[in-house]
Coordinates of C-alpha atoms in Angstrom, one line a residue:
M249 CA 0.0 0.0 0.0
E250 CA 2.8 2.4 0.9
E251 CA 4.6 1.7 -2.4
F252 CA 1.3 2.2 -4.4
L253 CA 0.7 5.5 -2.7
L254 CA 4.3 6.6 -3.1
K255 CA 4.0 6.0 -6.9
I256 CA 0.8 8.1 -7.2
V257 CA 2.1 11.0 -5.2
A258 CA 5.5 11.0 -6.9
T259 CA 3.9 11.1 -10.3
A260 CA 1.6 14.1 -9.3
N261 CA 4.6 15.9 -7.8
S262 CA 6.7 15.5 -10.9
Y263 CA 4.2 17.4 -13.0
I264 CA 3.5 20.1 -10.4
S265 CA 7.1 20.8 -9.6
N266 CA 8.4 20.7 -13.2
Y267 CA 5.8 23.1 -14.5
I268 CA 3.3 24.8 -12.1
L269 CA 5.8 25.3 -9.2
V270 CA 8.7 26.6 -11.4
I271 CA 6.4 29.0 -13.2
L272 CA 4.8 30.3 -10.0
L273 CA 8.0 30.7 -8.0
V274 CA 10.1 32.2 -10.7
G275 CA 7.2 34.3 -12.1
V276 CA 6.2 35.8 -8.7
G277 CA 9.9 36.3 -7.8
I278 CA 10.7 38.1 -11.1
F279 CA 7.5 40.1 -10.9
Y280 CA 8.3 41.5 -7.4
T281 CA 12.0 41.9 -8.2
V282 CA 11.0 44.3 -11.1
K283 CA 8.1 45.9 -9.3
T284 CA 10.1 46.8 -6.2
R285 CA 13.2 47.7 -8.3
F286 CA 15.3 45.0 -6.8
V287 CA 14.4 45.6 -3.2
Q288 CA 16.5 42.6 -2.2
V289 CA 19.6 44.5 -3.4
R290 CA 18.7 48.1 -2.5
C291 CA 17.4 47.4 1.0
F292 CA 19.7 44.5 1.9
G293 CA 21.8 46.5 4.4
E294 CA 18.6 48.1 5.8
G295 CA 17.3 44.6 6.4
W296 CA 20.3 43.7 8.6
R297 CA 19.9 46.9 10.6
R298 CA 16.2 46.2 11.2
V299 CA 17.0 42.7 12.5
F300 CA 19.4 44.0 15.1
G301 CA 17.9 47.4 15.7
K302 CA 16.1 48.5 18.9
A303 CA 12.9 46.5 19.5
K304 CA 9.5 48.3 19.6
K305 CA 7.9 47.4 23.0
D306 CA 4.5 45.8 22.9
G307 CA 3.3 43.0 25.3
N308 CA 1.2 41.2 22.7
G309 CA 3.6 41.0 19.8
L310 CA 7.2 40.1 19.0
S311 CA 10.4 42.1 18.3
T312 CA 11.7 42.0 14.8
F313 CA 14.5 39.7 15.9
Q314 CA 12.0 37.3 17.6
A315 CA 9.7 37.2 14.6
L316 CA 12.7 36.6 12.3
T317 CA 14.1 33.8 14.4
T318 CA 10.7 32.2 14.6
A319 CA 10.5 32.4 10.8
I320 CA 14.1 31.1 10.4
A321 CA 13.4 28.3 12.8
A322 CA 10.8 27.1 10.3
Q323 CA 13.0 27.8 7.3
V324 CA 16.2 26.2 8.5
G325 CA 15.2 22.6 8.8
T326 CA 15.8 19.3 7.1
G327 CA 15.5 21.1 3.7
N328 CA 18.9 22.6 4.4
I329 CA 20.5 19.2 4.9
V330 CA 18.4 16.4 3.6
G331 CA 16.6 18.5 1.0
A332 CA 19.8 20.0 -0.4
C333 CA 21.4 16.5 -0.6
G334 CA 18.4 15.1 -2.4
A335 CA 18.6 17.9 -4.9
I336 CA 22.3 17.3 -5.5
L337 CA 21.9 13.5 -5.7
I338 CA 19.0 13.7 -8.2
G339 CA 19.8 16.9 -10.1
G340 CA 23.5 17.1 -9.7
P341 CA 25.6 19.8 -8.1
G342 CA 24.1 22.3 -10.5
A343 CA 20.8 22.1 -8.7
I344 CA 22.4 24.4 -6.0
F345 CA 22.8 27.1 -8.6
W346 CA 19.1 27.0 -9.3
M347 CA 18.4 27.1 -5.6
W348 CA 20.4 30.3 -5.4
I349 CA 18.4 31.8 -8.3
I350 CA 15.1 30.8 -6.5
A351 CA 16.4 32.3 -3.3
F352 CA 17.5 35.6 -4.9
L353 CA 14.0 36.0 -6.4
G354 CA 12.5 34.7 -3.3
M355 CA 13.9 37.5 -1.2
A356 CA 11.6 39.9 -3.2
T357 CA 8.7 37.5 -2.8
I358 CA 9.1 37.2 1.0
Y359 CA 9.4 41.0 1.2
A360 CA 5.9 41.1 -0.3
E361 CA 4.6 38.3 2.0
A362 CA 5.9 40.0 5.2
T363 CA 4.7 43.4 4.1
L364 CA 1.2 42.2 3.3
A365 CA 1.0 40.2 6.5
Q366 CA 1.7 43.4 8.4
Q367 CA -0.7 45.5 6.3
T368 CA -3.7 43.0 6.7
R369 CA -3.2 41.7 10.2
E370 CA -6.0 42.2 12.8
V371 CA -6.0 42.9 16.5
D372 CA -8.8 41.5 18.6
A373 CA -10.5 43.1 21.7
D374 CA -7.9 41.6 24.0
G375 CA -5.0 43.1 22.0
N376 CA -4.0 39.7 20.4
I377 CA -2.5 39.9 16.9
H378 CA -3.9 37.7 14.1
G379 CA -2.2 37.7 10.8
G380 CA -1.0 35.6 7.9
P381 CA -1.8 34.8 4.3
V382 CA -5.5 33.9 5.0
Y383 CA -6.0 37.6 5.9
Y384 CA -4.4 39.0 2.7
I385 CA -6.0 36.3 0.6
K386 CA -9.4 37.6 1.7
R387 CA -8.3 41.1 1.0
A388 CA -7.2 40.2 -2.5
F389 CA -10.4 38.3 -3.4
K390 CA -13.7 39.5 -2.1
G391 CA -16.8 37.5 -1.4
K392 CA -17.2 33.7 -1.4
F393 CA -14.2 33.1 -3.7
G394 CA -11.9 34.9 -1.3
K395 CA -13.3 32.9 1.7
F396 CA -12.9 29.7 -0.3
L397 CA -9.2 30.4 -1.2
A398 CA -8.4 31.5 2.3
G399 CA -10.1 28.4 3.7
F400 CA -8.3 26.2 1.2
F401 CA -5.0 27.7 2.2
A402 CA -5.7 27.3 5.9
V403 CA -6.5 23.6 5.5
A404 CA -3.4 23.1 3.3
V405 CA -1.2 24.8 6.0
I406 CA -2.6 22.7 8.8
I407 CA -2.0 19.5 6.8
A408 CA 1.3 20.5 5.2
L409 CA 3.1 22.0 8.2
G410 CA 1.2 21.1 11.3
F411 CA 0.8 17.4 10.4
I412 CA 2.8 15.9 7.4
G413 CA 5.6 18.5 7.5
S414 CA 6.3 17.8 11.1
M415 CA 6.5 14.1 10.1
V416 CA 9.3 15.0 7.7
Q417 CA 11.2 16.7 10.5
S418 CA 10.8 13.9 13.1
N419 CA 11.5 11.3 10.4
S420 CA 14.8 12.9 9.6
I421 CA 15.7 13.1 13.3
A422 CA 15.0 9.3 13.7
E423 CA 16.9 8.4 10.5
S424 CA 20.0 10.3 11.6
I425 CA 20.0 8.7 15.0
S426 CA 19.3 5.2 13.6
S427 CA 22.3 5.5 11.3
I428 CA 24.4 5.8 14.5
T429 CA 22.7 3.3 16.7
K430 CA 22.0 0.8 13.9
A431 CA 18.7 0.1 15.8
P432 CA 15.8 1.5 13.7
E433 CA 13.4 -0.7 15.7
Y434 CA 13.8 1.7 18.6
S435 CA 12.8 4.8 16.6
W436 CA 9.7 5.0 18.7
I437 CA 11.8 6.1 21.6
V438 CA 13.1 9.0 19.6
G439 CA 9.6 9.8 18.6
A440 CA 8.4 9.8 22.3
V441 CA 11.2 12.2 23.3
V442 CA 10.5 14.6 20.5
V443 CA 6.8 14.6 21.3
L444 CA 7.4 15.4 25.0
L445 CA 9.8 18.3 24.2
A446 CA 7.5 19.7 21.5
G447 CA 4.4 19.4 23.7
F448 CA 6.0 21.4 26.5
I449 CA 6.8 24.2 24.1
F450 CA 3.5 24.1 22.3
L451 CA 1.6 24.7 25.6
G452 CA 3.5 27.9 26.2
G453 CA 2.1 29.7 23.1
I454 CA 3.9 32.1 20.8
K455 CA 5.8 33.8 23.7
R456 CA 7.4 30.5 24.7
I457 CA 8.0 29.6 21.0
A458 CA 9.7 33.0 20.4
A459 CA 11.8 32.6 23.6
V460 CA 13.0 29.2 22.5
T461 CA 13.8 30.1 18.9
E462 CA 15.6 33.4 19.6
K463 CA 18.1 31.3 21.6
M464 CA 18.1 28.1 19.6
V465 CA 18.4 29.5 16.1
P466 CA 21.7 31.4 16.5
F467 CA 23.3 28.5 18.5
M468 CA 22.4 25.8 15.9
A469 CA 23.4 28.0 13.0
I470 CA 26.8 28.8 14.4
L471 CA 27.4 25.2 15.5
Y472 CA 26.7 23.9 12.0
L473 CA 28.6 26.6 10.2
L474 CA 31.7 26.0 12.3
G475 CA 31.5 22.3 11.5
G476 CA 31.1 23.1 7.9
L477 CA 34.1 25.4 7.9
F478 CA 36.2 22.6 9.4
V479 CA 35.2 20.2 6.6
I480 CA 36.1 22.9 4.0
C481 CA 39.4 23.6 5.6
V482 CA 40.3 19.8 5.5
N483 CA 39.4 19.8 1.8
I484 CA 40.5 23.4 0.9
T485 CA 42.3 22.4 -2.3
N486 CA 39.0 21.1 -3.7
L487 CA 37.1 24.4 -3.0
P488 CA 37.6 25.9 -6.5
A489 CA 36.5 22.6 -8.1
A490 CA 33.3 22.6 -5.8
F491 CA 32.2 26.0 -7.0
G492 CA 33.2 25.0 -10.6
A493 CA 31.0 21.9 -10.4
I494 CA 28.0 24.0 -9.2
F495 CA 28.2 26.4 -12.2
K496 CA 29.3 23.8 -14.7
Y497 CA 26.6 21.3 -13.9
A498 CA 23.9 24.0 -13.7
F499 CA 24.0 24.2 -17.5
M500 CA 25.5 20.8 -18.4
P501 CA 23.9 18.4 -15.8
Q502 CA 23.8 15.5 -18.2
A503 CA 27.6 15.1 -17.7
I504 CA 27.0 13.9 -14.2
I505 CA 23.4 12.6 -13.9
G506 CA 23.1 11.1 -17.4
G507 CA 20.3 11.3 -19.9
G508 CA 19.9 13.9 -22.6
I509 CA 20.5 17.6 -22.0
G510 CA 16.8 18.4 -21.9
Y511 CA 16.0 15.8 -19.3
A512 CA 19.0 16.5 -17.2
L513 CA 18.5 20.3 -17.3
K514 CA 14.8 19.8 -16.3
E515 CA 15.9 17.7 -13.4
A516 CA 18.5 20.2 -12.2
I517 CA 16.1 23.2 -12.4
S518 CA 13.1 21.3 -10.9
Q519 CA 15.2 19.9 -8.0
G520 CA 16.6 23.4 -7.3
A521 CA 13.1 24.9 -7.4
K522 CA 11.2 22.5 -5.2
R523 CA 14.0 21.9 -2.7
G524 CA 14.6 25.7 -2.7
L525 CA 11.0 26.2 -1.8
F526 CA 11.1 23.6 0.9
S527 CA 14.3 25.2 2.3
N528 CA 13.6 29.0 2.3
E529 CA 9.8 28.8 2.0
A530 CA 9.5 32.1 0.0
G531 CA 6.2 32.1 -1.8
M532 CA 4.9 29.2 0.2
G533 CA 3.0 31.4 2.7
S534 CA 4.4 29.9 5.9
T535 CA 6.7 32.5 7.4
P536 CA 4.3 35.5 7.0
H537 CA 2.5 34.1 10.1
A538 CA 5.6 35.0 12.2
H539 CA 6.2 38.3 10.4
A540 CA 2.7 39.4 11.1
M541 CA 3.4 39.3 14.8
A542 CA 6.3 41.7 14.7
N543 CA 6.0 45.1 16.3
V544 CA 7.3 47.6 13.7
E545 CA 6.6 51.2 12.8
K546 CA 5.7 50.3 9.2
P547 CA 5.2 47.2 7.1
H548 CA 8.3 47.8 5.0
D549 CA 10.5 47.4 8.1
Q550 CA 9.5 43.8 8.6
G551 CA 9.6 43.2 4.8
V552 CA 13.3 44.0 4.6
A553 CA 14.0 42.0 7.8
A554 CA 12.2 39.0 6.3
M555 CA 14.6 39.0 3.3
I556 CA 17.5 38.3 5.7
G557 CA 15.8 35.1 6.7
V558 CA 15.9 33.8 3.1
F559 CA 19.5 35.0 2.7
I560 CA 20.6 33.2 5.9
D561 CA 18.7 30.0 5.0
T562 CA 19.9 29.6 1.5
F563 CA 23.0 31.6 0.9
V564 CA 24.6 30.8 4.2
V565 CA 23.3 27.5 5.7
L566 CA 22.2 25.6 2.6
T567 CA 25.3 26.7 0.7
M568 CA 27.4 25.4 3.5
T569 CA 25.7 22.0 3.2
A570 CA 26.3 22.0 -0.6
L571 CA 29.9 22.9 -0.3
V572 CA 30.5 20.3 2.4
V573 CA 28.9 17.5 0.3
I574 CA 30.4 18.5 -3.1
I575 CA 33.9 19.3 -1.8
S576 CA 34.1 16.0 0.1
L577 CA 32.1 13.5 -2.1
Y578 CA 32.2 14.9 -5.7
C579 CA 35.6 16.5 -6.0
G580 CA 39.1 14.9 -6.0
D581 CA 39.0 11.4 -4.8
G582 CA 35.5 11.7 -3.3
I583 CA 33.5 8.6 -3.1
L584 CA 30.8 9.9 -5.6
A585 CA 33.5 11.2 -7.9
D586 CA 34.6 7.6 -8.4
G587 CA 31.3 6.4 -9.9
H588 CA 29.5 5.3 -6.8
Q589 CA 25.7 5.8 -6.9
A590 CA 22.8 6.2 -4.5
G591 CA 21.9 2.9 -2.8
E592 CA 25.5 1.7 -2.5
M593 CA 27.1 0.9 0.8
M594 CA 30.1 3.2 1.8
N595 CA 31.8 3.3 5.2
G596 CA 28.9 1.5 6.9
L597 CA 26.2 3.8 5.4
V598 CA 24.0 3.4 2.4
I599 CA 24.5 6.4 0.1
A600 CA 21.2 8.4 0.3
K601 CA 20.0 11.9 0.6
T602 CA 19.5 11.4 4.3
N603 CA 23.1 10.6 5.1
M604 CA 25.2 12.4 2.5
V605 CA 26.2 15.1 4.9
Q606 CA 27.1 12.5 7.5
L607 CA 29.3 10.8 4.9
A608 CA 31.0 14.1 4.1
F609 CA 31.6 15.0 7.8
G610 CA 32.8 11.5 8.5
E611 CA 35.4 11.7 5.7
A612 CA 36.7 15.0 7.1
F613 CA 36.9 13.8 10.7
A614 CA 38.4 10.5 9.6
A615 CA 41.4 12.5 8.2
L616 CA 42.2 13.5 11.8
F617 CA 40.8 10.7 13.9
G618 CA 41.0 7.6 11.7
A619 CA 38.1 5.2 11.5
A620 CA 36.5 6.8 14.6
G621 CA 36.1 10.0 12.6
Y622 CA 33.1 8.4 10.8
T623 CA 31.3 8.0 14.0
I624 CA 32.2 11.5 15.2
G625 CA 30.9 12.9 11.9
N626 CA 27.7 11.0 12.2
V627 CA 27.1 12.2 15.7
F628 CA 27.9 15.8 14.9
V629 CA 25.4 15.8 12.0
A630 CA 22.7 14.1 14.1
I631 CA 23.0 16.8 16.7
C632 CA 22.8 19.6 14.1
L633 CA 19.9 17.9 12.4
F634 CA 18.0 17.5 15.6
F635 CA 18.2 21.2 16.3
F636 CA 17.3 22.1 12.7
A637 CA 14.4 19.7 12.6
F638 CA 13.1 20.4 16.1
S639 CA 13.1 24.2 15.6
T640 CA 11.1 23.7 12.4
I641 CA 8.6 21.5 14.2
I642 CA 8.1 24.4 16.7
G643 CA 7.7 27.1 14.0
W644 CA 5.4 25.0 11.7
N645 CA 3.2 24.0 14.6
F646 CA 2.6 27.7 15.4
F647 CA 1.8 28.5 11.7
G648 CA -0.7 25.6 11.7
K649 CA -2.2 26.8 15.0
V650 CA -2.9 30.3 13.5
N651 CA -4.9 28.7 10.7
V652 CA -6.8 26.3 13.1
E653 CA -7.9 29.3 15.1
Y654 CA -8.9 31.1 11.9
L655 CA -11.1 28.2 10.9
F656 CA -12.4 26.9 14.2
G657 CA -11.6 29.4 16.9
K658 CA -9.7 28.7 20.1
I659 CA -11.7 25.6 20.7
G660 CA -9.9 23.8 17.9
V661 CA -6.4 24.6 19.1
K662 CA -6.1 21.9 21.8
I663 CA -7.4 19.2 19.4
Y664 CA -5.0 20.3 16.7
S665 CA -2.0 20.2 19.1
V666 CA -2.8 16.6 20.1
I667 CA -3.2 15.5 16.5
A668 CA 0.1 17.3 15.6
L669 CA 1.9 15.4 18.3
I670 CA 0.6 12.1 17.0
F671 CA 1.9 12.9 13.5
I672 CA 5.3 13.9 14.9
F673 CA 5.5 10.5 16.6
L674 CA 4.3 8.6 13.4
G675 CA 7.0 10.4 11.4
T676 CA 9.7 8.5 13.2
L677 CA 8.1 5.2 12.0
T678 CA 7.3 6.0 8.4
S679 CA 9.1 5.5 5.1
N680 CA 11.3 8.5 4.4
D681 CA 10.5 8.7 0.6
L682 CA 6.7 8.6 1.2
V683 CA 6.9 11.3 3.8
W684 CA 8.9 13.6 1.6
E685 CA 6.6 13.1 -1.4
L686 CA 3.5 13.8 0.7
T687 CA 4.9 16.9 2.2
D688 CA 6.0 18.2 -1.3
F689 CA 2.5 17.7 -2.5
V690 CA 0.7 19.6 0.2
N691 CA 3.4 22.3 0.1
Y692 CA 2.6 22.8 -3.5
L693 CA -1.1 23.2 -2.7
M694 CA -0.2 26.1 -0.3
V695 CA 1.7 27.9 -3.0
I696 CA -1.1 28.3 -5.4
P697 CA -3.6 30.5 -3.4
N698 CA -0.7 32.4 -1.8
A699 CA 0.9 33.2 -5.1
L700 CA -2.4 34.4 -6.6
A701 CA -3.0 36.8 -3.7
L702 CA 0.6 38.1 -3.9
L703 CA 0.0 39.0 -7.6
A704 CA -3.4 40.5 -6.9
L705 CA -2.1 42.8 -4.1
S706 CA 1.0 44.1 -5.8
A707 CA -0.2 47.7 -5.5
M708 CA -0.1 47.5 -1.7
V709 CA 3.4 46.2 -1.8
V710 CA 4.7 48.7 -4.3
S711 CA 3.0 51.5 -2.2
A712 CA 5.0 50.3 0.9
V713 CA 8.2 50.4 -1.1
K714 CA 7.5 53.9 -2.5
T715 CA 6.6 55.2 1.0
A716 CA 9.9 53.9 2.4
K717 CA 11.9 55.3 -0.5
K718 CA 10.2 58.7 0.0
N719 CA 11.3 58.7 3.6
N720 CA 14.8 57.5 2.7
P721 CA 15.9 58.9 -0.7
L722 CA 19.2 57.0 -0.4
Q723 CA 17.6 53.6 -1.0

């Protein structure tokens, strides 16, 4: 049954990702890049200043930094490790180039999302802030059609992020730990621990989530980047070849993944697009839920801060993953440069997207510690992946909760939280390939109504850009 379902979902995903997704992501990104006159370039420095600037005090909202770390907690997850490796394994190193293109355009897209989330958010009688794509979707399309699209999006978010998406994260945690313990039959213990930790944080609401993410996100990013720099230093002579492979195979992928130029190029671009979406989430409609909560003077302020989230996610963390994998496994005498393929056994691990980073770190640590280095590398990646995946579970649960409250009111939140915890547990026991294909499918469903609303409300976004430029002529 699992294999049958996997085949159906994979077939549907191939059509959606190769055509609809690429057109929507690239189209919206180009549209807003032009409309905002390259806001991701002009306001890049301002974005960094907004992130670390003085917070506006308000007991019911978040600071810009808290909102951004909550968004990054959702963005920086398994997509930065497992997703990037899957893109390289299937689309070749050149898929990373297309991830960069998607991210550059996505910085303009997420500016629009965050700005609209601020412009359309609502404050109830108790001073609580409610915001996210459902609110700007209803603004974009009046009447029953707008309510239908908003409801469709809300349901998609709950399923995609709160339920199935969290399965992907817990699944990756269990896979990485199982590769060390060699005891996958005890994955249920991993699931139980993750459920207990997540449940404690869920009960604390957005304030507890923000308090956790503002501490966890910087720590996990620095830890992973330091480890990545170590691997690069060990293989420093291969660094030029690694960058060369990314650019070369972006346009000549058939040289490494086989097939004709048309098929190979389609694979490289589609892998870059769909894994880029899963990684930085620009255009997907997830992170605007966090950006809506920020206390800022004007929507533009949170828009430029949101761009930094995409930059950190893709151009810093994901690029580190790509370089670590390519420099270690694809360059010089790397094990994938010698003709080995996915599914083969190397150094006690089967080559797959779930453990390519572990193989890369293991190779680097082995250069210093001998055979024990492979175990050290596996443990290091498992720790990093736990933080990445767990922080994403926290962020995505909050995004789903916002939409549950929109559809059913506060009465539905507790039921939602229980169901979400069940899915987190089930993720540790489910086939990795099926979980990834299912989450891709529901992610794509989220993109469609969100992208339509972004295009329909472009005048509001452009107005925010022009107002900011009027107040700051140097932009």
